[in-house]
CSV table of C-alpha atoms in Angstrom, one decimal:
chain,number,residue,atom,x,y,z
A,1227,MET,CA,18.8,-32.8,-19.4
A,1228,GLN,CA,15.5,-31.0,-20.1
A,1229,ARG,CA,15.1,-27.5,-18.6
A,1230,SER,CA,11.8,-26.0,-17.7
A,1231,PRO,CA,10.9,-22.4,-18.9
A,1232,LEU,CA,11.0,-21.3,-15.3
A,1233,MET,CA,14.5,-22.6,-14.8
A,1234,CYS,CA,15.6,-20.9,-18.0
A,1235,ALA,CA,14.0,-17.6,-17.0
A,1236,ALA,CA,15.7,-17.8,-13.5
A,1237,ALA,CA,19.1,-18.5,-15.2
A,1238,LEU,CA,18.7,-15.6,-17.6
A,1239,CYS,CA,17.8,-13.3,-14.7
A,1240,CYS,CA,20.9,-14.3,-12.8
A,1241,LEU,CA,23.0,-13.6,-15.9
A,1242,MET,CA,21.4,-10.2,-16.2
A,1243,VAL,CA,22.2,-9.4,-12.6
A,1244,GLN,CA,25.8,-10.6,-13.0
A,1245,ALA,CA,26.3,-8.5,-16.2
A,1246,ALA,CA,24.9,-5.4,-14.5
A,1247,GLN,CA,27.1,-5.9,-11.5
A,1248,ALA,CA,30.1,-6.3,-13.8
A,1249,GLN,CA,29.2,-2.9,-15.3
A,1250,SER,CA,29.1,-1.3,-11.7
A,1251,SER,CA,25.3,-0.9,-11.8
A,1252,SER,CA,23.3,-1.3,-8.6
A,1253,VAL,CA,20.9,-4.2,-9.4
A,1254,THR,CA,19.6,-6.5,-6.7
A,1255,PHE,CA,17.8,-9.8,-7.0
A,1256,TYR,CA,15.8,-10.3,-3.8
A,1257,GLY,CA,12.8,-12.1,-2.3
A,1258,ASP,CA,11.3,-13.9,0.6
A,1259,ILE,CA,9.5,-17.2,1.5
A,1260,ASP,CA,6.8,-17.1,4.2
A,1261,GLN,CA,5.2,-20.4,5.2
A,1262,TYR,CA,3.0,-21.2,8.2
A,1263,PHE,CA,0.8,-23.8,9.7
A,1264,ASN,CA,-2.8,-22.5,10.2
A,1265,TYR,CA,-5.6,-23.7,12.5
A,1266,MET,CA,-8.9,-21.8,12.5
A,1267,SER,CA,-12.3,-22.5,14.0
A,1268,SER,CA,-15.7,-20.9,13.4
A,1269,SER,CA,-18.5,-20.7,16.0
A,1270,SER,CA,-20.5,-22.6,13.3
A,1271,GLY,CA,-18.4,-25.7,14.2
A,1272,ALA,CA,-16.3,-25.6,11.0
A,1273,LYS,CA,-12.5,-26.0,11.3
A,1274,ILE,CA,-9.6,-25.4,8.9
A,1275,LYS,CA,-6.1,-27.0,9.2
A,1276,SER,CA,-3.8,-26.0,6.4
A,1277,LEU,CA,-0.3,-24.9,5.3
A,1278,GLN,CA,-0.5,-21.3,4.1
A,1279,ASP,CA,1.7,-18.7,2.4
A,1280,GLY,CA,2.2,-15.1,3.4
A,1281,ALA,CA,1.2,-14.4,7.0
A,1282,LEU,CA,3.6,-11.5,7.3
A,1283,LEU,CA,5.1,-11.2,3.8
A,1284,ARG,CA,3.7,-12.5,0.6
A,1285,SER,CA,6.3,-14.9,-0.8
A,1286,ARG,CA,7.9,-13.2,-3.8
A,1287,ILE,CA,10.9,-12.7,-6.0
A,1288,GLY,CA,12.0,-9.3,-7.5
A,1289,PHE,CA,14.6,-7.1,-9.1
A,1290,ARG,CA,15.4,-3.6,-8.2
A,1291,GLY,CA,18.1,-1.2,-9.3
A,1292,THR,CA,19.5,2.3,-9.3
A,1293,GLU,CA,21.6,4.2,-11.8
A,1294,VAL,CA,23.1,7.6,-11.0
A,1295,VAL,CA,22.9,9.9,-14.0
A,1296,ASP,CA,23.8,13.6,-14.7
A,1297,GLY,CA,22.9,16.5,-12.5
A,1298,GLY,CA,22.6,14.4,-9.3
A,1299,LEU,CA,19.6,12.6,-10.6
A,1300,SER,CA,19.1,8.8,-10.3
A,1301,VAL,CA,16.9,6.3,-12.1
A,1302,LYS,CA,15.3,3.5,-10.2
A,1303,PHE,CA,13.2,0.4,-11.2
A,1304,ASN,CA,11.4,-2.4,-9.4
A,1305,LEU,CA,10.0,-5.6,-10.9
A,1306,GLU,CA,8.3,-7.9,-8.3
A,1307,SER,CA,6.4,-11.2,-8.7
A,1308,GLY,CA,4.2,-12.8,-6.0
A,1309,LEU,CA,4.4,-16.5,-5.3
A,1310,SER,CA,2.3,-19.1,-3.6
A,1311,SER,CA,5.2,-20.9,-2.1
A,1312,ASP,CA,3.1,-23.7,-0.6
A,1313,SER,CA,2.3,-24.8,-4.1
A,1314,GLY,CA,5.0,-23.1,-6.2
A,1315,SER,CA,2.4,-21.3,-8.4
A,1316,SER,CA,2.3,-17.6,-9.4
A,1317,ALA,CA,0.2,-15.4,-7.2
A,1318,ASP,CA,-1.5,-14.0,-10.3
A,1319,SER,CA,-1.9,-16.2,-13.3
A,1320,SER,CA,-2.7,-13.2,-15.5
A,1321,ARG,CA,0.6,-11.5,-15.1
A,1322,PHE,CA,4.1,-12.3,-13.8
A,1323,PHE,CA,5.1,-9.0,-12.2
A,1324,ASP,CA,1.8,-8.7,-10.3
A,1325,ARG,CA,3.1,-6.8,-7.3
A,1326,GLN,CA,5.2,-4.0,-8.8
A,1327,ALA,CA,6.5,-3.0,-12.2
A,1328,TRP,CA,7.7,0.6,-12.3
A,1329,VAL,CA,10.5,3.0,-13.2
A,1330,SER,CA,11.3,6.3,-11.5
A,1331,LEU,CA,13.4,9.5,-11.7
A,1332,VAL,CA,14.7,10.8,-8.4
A,1333,SER,CA,15.9,14.3,-7.6
A,1334,PRO,CA,17.3,15.3,-4.2
A,1335,THR,CA,15.6,18.7,-4.7
A,1336,TYR,CA,12.3,17.8,-6.4
A,1337,GLY,CA,11.5,14.4,-5.1
A,1338,GLU,CA,10.6,11.2,-7.0
A,1339,LEU,CA,8.4,10.7,-10.1
A,1340,LYS,CA,7.3,7.1,-10.5
A,1341,LEU,CA,5.5,5.4,-13.4
A,1342,GLY,CA,3.9,2.0,-13.6
A,1343,ARG,CA,2.2,-0.6,-11.4
A,1344,GLN,CA,2.7,0.6,-7.8
A,1345,ASN,CA,1.7,-0.2,-4.3
A,1346,THR,CA,-0.8,2.3,-2.8
A,1347,ALA,CA,0.2,5.0,-0.3
A,1348,VAL,CA,-2.0,3.2,2.2
A,1349,PHE,CA,-0.3,-0.2,1.6
A,1350,THR,CA,3.3,1.1,1.9
A,1351,ARG,CA,2.6,2.6,5.3
A,1352,GLY,CA,1.3,-0.7,6.8
A,1353,GLY,CA,4.3,-1.0,9.1
A,1354,ASN,CA,3.0,2.1,11.1
A,1355,VAL,CA,-0.4,0.6,11.8
A,1356,ASP,CA,0.2,-2.1,14.4
A,1357,PHE,CA,2.6,-4.7,15.8
A,1358,THR,CA,1.9,-7.1,12.9
A,1359,ALA,CA,2.7,-4.4,10.3
A,1360,ARG,CA,-1.0,-4.7,9.3
A,1361,THR,CA,-0.9,-8.3,8.4
A,1362,LEU,CA,-2.4,-11.5,9.9
A,1363,GLY,CA,-4.4,-10.8,13.1
A,1364,SER,CA,-4.8,-7.1,12.3
A,1365,ILE,CA,-8.5,-5.9,12.3
A,1366,VAL,CA,-7.5,-3.1,9.9
A,1367,ASN,CA,-6.1,-5.7,7.5
A,1368,ASN,CA,-9.2,-7.9,7.9
A,1369,PHE,CA,-11.4,-5.0,6.8
A,1370,GLY,CA,-9.3,-4.8,3.6
A,1371,VAL,CA,-6.7,-2.4,2.2
A,1372,PRO,CA,-6.5,-1.2,-1.5
A,1373,ALA,CA,-3.1,-2.7,-2.5
A,1374,ARG,CA,-1.9,-1.5,-5.9
A,1375,TYR,CA,-3.0,0.0,-9.2
A,1376,ASP,CA,-2.0,-0.3,-12.9
A,1377,ASN,CA,-1.0,2.8,-14.9
A,1378,ASP,CA,-0.1,4.7,-11.8
A,1379,VAL,CA,1.7,8.1,-11.9
A,1380,SER,CA,3.0,9.2,-8.5
A,1381,TRP,CA,5.2,11.9,-7.0
A,1382,ALA,CA,6.8,11.8,-3.6
A,1383,SER,CA,8.3,15.0,-2.2
A,1384,PRO,CA,11.7,15.4,-0.5
A,1385,VAL,CA,11.5,15.4,3.3
A,1386,TRP,CA,11.0,18.9,4.6
A,1387,SER,CA,11.6,19.3,8.4
A,1388,GLY,CA,10.1,15.9,9.1
A,1389,TRP,CA,7.2,16.3,6.6
A,1390,GLN,CA,6.8,14.4,3.3
A,1391,ALA,CA,3.9,14.4,0.8
A,1392,GLU,CA,2.9,11.9,-1.8
A,1393,LEU,CA,0.4,12.1,-4.7
A,1394,HIS,CA,-0.9,9.4,-7.1
A,1395,PHE,CA,-3.1,9.4,-10.2
A,1396,ALA,CA,-4.1,6.1,-12.0
A,1397,PRO,CA,-6.2,7.0,-15.1
A,1398,GLY,CA,-8.9,4.6,-16.3
A,1399,GLU,CA,-7.5,4.7,-19.8
A,1400,THR,CA,-10.9,4.0,-21.4
A,1401,SER,CA,-12.6,5.4,-24.5
A,1402,SER,CA,-14.6,7.6,-22.1
A,1403,GLY,CA,-11.5,9.5,-21.2
A,1404,THR,CA,-8.6,9.1,-18.8
A,1405,THR,CA,-10.5,10.5,-15.8
A,1406,SER,CA,-13.3,8.0,-16.2
A,1407,GLN,CA,-12.9,5.3,-13.5
A,1408,ALA,CA,-9.7,6.9,-12.2
A,1409,VAL,CA,-8.0,6.3,-8.9
A,1410,TYR,CA,-6.6,9.2,-6.9
A,1411,GLN,CA,-4.3,9.0,-3.8
A,1412,ILE,CA,-2.8,11.5,-1.4
A,1413,ALA,CA,-0.5,10.9,1.6
A,1414,LEU,CA,1.2,13.1,4.2
A,1415,ASP,CA,3.8,11.8,6.7
A,1416,TYR,CA,5.4,13.4,9.8
A,1417,SER,CA,8.3,12.1,11.8
A,1418,ASN,CA,9.9,13.7,14.8
A,1419,GLY,CA,12.3,11.4,16.8
A,1420,PRO,CA,10.4,8.6,18.3
A,1421,PHE,CA,7.0,9.9,17.1
A,1422,LYS,CA,5.6,9.1,13.6
A,1423,ALA,CA,2.2,9.9,12.1
A,1424,ASN,CA,0.7,9.7,8.6
A,1425,TYR,CA,-2.5,10.1,6.6
A,1426,ALA,CA,-3.2,8.2,3.4
A,1427,SER,CA,-6.3,8.4,1.2
A,1428,VAL,CA,-7.6,6.6,-1.9
A,1429,ARG,CA,-10.5,7.8,-4.0
A,1430,GLY,CA,-11.9,5.5,-6.8
A,1431,LYS,CA,-14.1,7.2,-9.3
A,1432,PRO,CA,-16.8,5.0,-11.0
A,1433,PRO,CA,-16.9,4.6,-14.8
A,1434,LYS,CA,-19.0,7.0,-16.8
A,1435,ASP,CA,-22.8,6.1,-16.7
A,1436,ALA,CA,-22.1,3.4,-14.0
A,1437,ALA,CA,-25.2,2.0,-12.3
A,1438,VAL,CA,-23.5,3.1,-9.0
A,1439,SER,CA,-22.2,6.6,-9.2
A,1440,LYS,CA,-20.8,6.9,-5.6
A,1441,THR,CA,-17.1,7.5,-5.3
A,1442,ILE,CA,-15.4,4.8,-3.2
A,1443,SER,CA,-13.0,6.1,-0.6
A,1444,TYR,CA,-10.5,4.8,1.9
A,1445,ASP,CA,-8.9,7.1,4.5
A,1446,ASN,CA,-6.4,6.0,7.1
A,1447,VAL,CA,-4.8,8.0,9.9
A,1448,ASN,CA,-2.3,6.4,12.2
A,1449,ALA,CA,0.4,7.2,14.6
A,1450,ASN,CA,3.1,5.3,16.6
A,1451,TYR,CA,5.5,6.1,19.4
A,1452,ASP,CA,8.8,4.3,20.1
A,1453,TYR,CA,9.2,4.2,23.9
A,1454,GLY,CA,12.6,2.5,23.7
A,1455,SER,CA,11.7,-1.1,24.4
A,1456,GLY,CA,8.8,-1.2,21.8
A,1457,LYS,CA,6.1,0.9,20.2
A,1458,VAL,CA,2.5,1.9,20.8
A,1459,TYR,CA,0.2,2.3,17.8
A,1460,ALA,CA,-3.2,3.9,17.1
A,1461,ALA,CA,-5.0,3.7,13.8
A,1462,PHE,CA,-8.3,4.9,12.4
A,1463,VAL,CA,-9.9,4.0,9.0
A,1464,ARG,CA,-13.1,5.4,7.4
A,1465,SER,CA,-14.2,3.7,4.2
A,1466,ASN,CA,-17.2,2.5,2.1
A,1467,ASN,CA,-15.0,0.0,0.3
A,1468,ILE,CA,-16.9,-3.2,1.5
A,1469,THR,CA,-19.5,-5.3,-0.3
A,1470,SER,CA,-20.9,-8.8,-0.2
A,1471,SER,CA,-19.5,-11.6,-2.2
A,1472,SER,CA,-20.0,-15.3,-2.6
A,1473,ALA,CA,-17.5,-15.7,0.3
A,1474,GLY,CA,-19.4,-13.6,2.9
A,1475,ASN,CA,-21.6,-10.6,3.6
A,1476,THR,CA,-18.6,-8.3,3.9
A,1477,ALA,CA,-16.0,-10.3,2.1
A,1478,GLY,CA,-15.7,-8.2,-1.1
A,1479,SER,CA,-14.3,-4.8,-2.0
A,1480,LEU,CA,-15.9,-2.2,-4.2
A,1481,LEU,CA,-12.5,-0.7,-5.2
A,1482,GLY,CA,-10.4,-3.5,-6.7
A,1483,GLY,CA,-6.7,-3.9,-6.8
A,1484,THR,CA,-6.5,-2.5,-10.3
A,1485,GLY,CA,-9.0,0.3,-10.0
A,1486,THR,CA,-12.1,-1.7,-10.9
A,1487,LEU,CA,-15.4,-0.7,-9.3
A,1488,VAL,CA,-18.1,-3.3,-8.7
A,1489,THR,CA,-21.2,-1.7,-10.2
A,1490,GLY,CA,-24.6,-2.8,-11.3
A,1491,ALA,CA,-25.5,-5.3,-8.6
A,1492,ALA,CA,-28.7,-4.6,-6.7
A,1493,SER,CA,-26.8,-4.6,-3.4
A,1494,THR,CA,-23.9,-2.4,-4.5
A,1495,GLU,CA,-25.8,0.9,-4.3
A,1496,ALA,CA,-26.5,0.4,-0.7
A,1497,ASP,CA,-23.0,-0.9,0.0
A,1498,ALA,CA,-21.4,2.1,-1.7
A,1499,LYS,CA,-23.4,4.5,0.6
A,1500,ARG,CA,-22.6,2.5,3.8
A,1501,PHE,CA,-19.5,3.8,5.7
A,1502,TYR,CA,-17.4,2.0,8.3
A,1503,ASN,CA,-15.2,3.4,11.0
A,1504,VAL,CA,-12.4,1.1,12.0
A,1505,TRP,CA,-10.6,1.7,15.3
A,1506,GLN,CA,-7.5,-0.1,16.5
A,1507,LEU,CA,-4.9,0.1,19.4
A,1508,SER,CA,-1.7,-1.9,19.5
A,1509,ALA,CA,1.6,-2.2,21.3
A,1510,ASP,CA,4.7,-4.4,21.3
A,1511,TYR,CA,7.6,-5.0,23.6
A,1512,ARG,CA,11.1,-6.2,22.8
A,1513,VAL,CA,12.0,-8.8,25.4
A,1514,SER,CA,15.5,-9.2,24.0
A,1515,SER,CA,17.4,-8.2,20.9
A,1516,GLN,CA,15.9,-11.3,19.1
A,1517,LEU,CA,12.4,-11.7,20.7
A,1518,ARG,CA,9.5,-9.3,20.3
A,1519,VAL,CA,5.9,-9.7,21.5
A,1520,GLY,CA,2.8,-7.7,20.8
A,1521,GLY,CA,-1.0,-7.4,20.9
A,1522,LEU,CA,-3.9,-5.4,19.5
A,1523,TRP,CA,-7.6,-4.8,19.8
A,1524,GLY,CA,-9.9,-3.3,17.1
A,1525,GLN,CA,-13.4,-2.7,16.1
A,1526,ILE,CA,-15.2,-2.3,12.8
A,1527,VAL,CA,-18.2,0.0,13.3
A,1528,ASP,CA,-21.0,-0.1,10.7
A,1529,THR,CA,-22.3,3.5,10.8
A,1530,SER,CA,-25.5,2.5,9.0
A,1531,ASN,CA,-26.5,0.4,12.1
A,1532,SER,CA,-27.3,-2.6,9.8
A,1533,GLY,CA,-25.4,-5.1,11.8
A,1534,ARG,CA,-22.3,-5.4,9.5
A,1535,GLY,CA,-19.5,-4.6,12.0
A,1536,ALA,CA,-17.0,-6.8,13.9
A,1537,LYS,CA,-14.5,-6.6,16.7
A,1538,GLY,CA,-11.5,-8.7,17.8
A,1539,GLY,CA,-7.9,-8.8,18.8
A,1540,ALA,CA,-4.6,-10.7,18.4
A,1541,LEU,CA,-1.4,-11.7,20.2
A,1542,GLY,CA,1.9,-12.6,18.7
A,1543,ALA,CA,5.6,-13.3,19.2
A,1544,PHE,CA,8.5,-13.0,16.7
A,1545,TYR,CA,11.9,-14.5,17.2
A,1546,ASP,CA,14.8,-13.4,14.9
A,1547,PHE,CA,17.3,-16.1,14.3
A,1548,SER,CA,19.1,-13.6,12.1
A,1549,LYS,CA,18.5,-10.5,10.0
A,1550,ARG,CA,17.0,-12.7,7.3
A,1551,THR,CA,15.1,-15.4,9.2
A,1552,THR,CA,12.2,-15.0,11.7
A,1553,VAL,CA,9.9,-17.6,13.3
A,1554,TYR,CA,6.6,-16.4,14.6
A,1555,ALA,CA,3.5,-17.5,16.5
A,1556,LEU,CA,0.1,-15.7,16.3
A,1557,THR,CA,-3.3,-16.2,17.8
A,1558,GLU,CA,-6.4,-14.1,17.0
A,1559,THR,CA,-10.1,-13.8,17.3
A,1560,MET,CA,-12.8,-11.8,15.6
A,1561,SER,CA,-16.6,-11.7,16.2
A,1562,ASN,CA,-18.9,-10.7,13.4
A,1563,ASP,CA,-22.1,-8.8,13.9
A,1564,SER,CA,-25.3,-10.7,12.8
A,1565,ASN,CA,-25.0,-9.5,9.2
A,1566,ALA,CA,-21.2,-9.2,8.8
A,1567,GLY,CA,-18.9,-11.8,7.3
A,1568,PHE,CA,-15.3,-10.5,7.8
A,1569,ARG,CA,-12.6,-13.1,7.5
A,1570,PRO,CA,-8.9,-13.3,8.6
A,1571,PHE,CA,-6.4,-12.2,6.0
A,1572,GLY,CA,-2.6,-12.1,6.0
A,1573,SER,CA,-0.2,-10.4,3.7
A,1574,ALA,CA,-1.7,-13.0,1.2
A,1575,ALA,CA,-5.3,-14.1,1.3
A,1576,LEU,CA,-5.9,-17.3,3.2
A,1577,SER,CA,-6.9,-20.3,1.0
A,1578,PRO,CA,-8.8,-22.2,2.1
A,1579,ASN,CA,-10.8,-19.7,4.3
A,1580,PHE,CA,-14.3,-19.7,5.8
A,1581,THR,CA,-17.2,-18.8,3.5
A,1582,GLY,CA,-21.0,-18.3,3.7
A,1583,SER,CA,-22.7,-19.6,6.9
A,1584,ASP,CA,-19.3,-20.4,8.4
A,1585,VAL,CA,-18.3,-16.7,8.4
A,1586,ASN,CA,-21.6,-14.7,8.3
A,1587,GLY,CA,-22.5,-13.7,11.9
A,1588,GLN,CA,-19.8,-16.0,13.3
A,1589,LYS,CA,-16.9,-15.8,15.6
A,1590,ILE,CA,-13.6,-16.8,14.0
A,1591,SER,CA,-10.6,-17.8,16.0
A,1592,GLY,CA,-7.2,-19.0,14.9
A,1593,ALA,CA,-3.6,-19.9,15.7
A,1594,GLN,CA,-0.6,-19.9,13.5
A,1595,VAL,CA,3.1,-20.9,13.6
A,1596,GLY,CA,5.5,-20.1,10.8
A,1597,ILE,CA,8.8,-19.0,9.4
A,1598,VAL,CA,9.8,-16.2,7.0
A,1599,HIS,CA,13.2,-16.1,5.3
A,1600,LYS,CA,14.4,-13.1,3.2
A,1601,PHE,CA,17.1,-13.3,0.6
């Protein structure tokens, strides 16, 4: 019987996990599959009906492990690959472990030093932003979030009286020097009983002699309070990380997922100098131990007054069949200003999605029903 390369790779990975477990190492093979039916309509009259991947969690497989070494230190690693489970293809055809690929050294006294491709400090704090955990239906998510960077060096402090700090530096690694086109991050978290708050910031430095010399920034402040039967959330974002693309007037990002800055285009200089303020309020309520409902409302304010903002909201319900399986239903709406073209996004980008005249200046509405299973 013929075996595909993917089957062979999966079998080899399973054998590696079994061998590690036999040697008393802590190695885990994990993943999730998130599939949903999507219906969206535009005020232009266009409609989309599709099966999509990743409303709440991008489908993925991964390996993570921990080894305790001398002096109370431990070594950790994480290799994670995104999937488009509706088609079975890799999320990124240019690399297999597109989501994470890092190793770290952890000290109870000095914190964690991590090296490799990592999620951003903003991305990892998505669960604090709103009832969707900053996924499908979230106005903050529709604006866009810098997700992860290559060649990233980070340090996370221990927790000191409820406070924790995190620093990142991803060098450009070009012939112009390591600080050319570098990405810097900082985060600060505070937790006190039912109250949590954090600040996370990303700064992307343009390449040397770039046509656009403006540093691209993304700052997020959010807080949530657990009132017992649910949580209330508040979030604020300030950023100039938006530009036009072939998909819409505000459907691109200046600071890419691997630290790349869009430079040289005639419209980029103006976009790099245009800042947006994003406000969002959200709350959820646990009807029972298995059922949770929630809602949010947010606004993207174009501080240049050039008509490139948007506003909208969402409602959702989540029912946990078990610790591993959740079914969900969402509905959302977002109205673009005359020159804006923001589009709905989930944990994974929607494909197909509205483009051009079907999104620019239009009102987008949608409804989704899906299931996510973790393993």
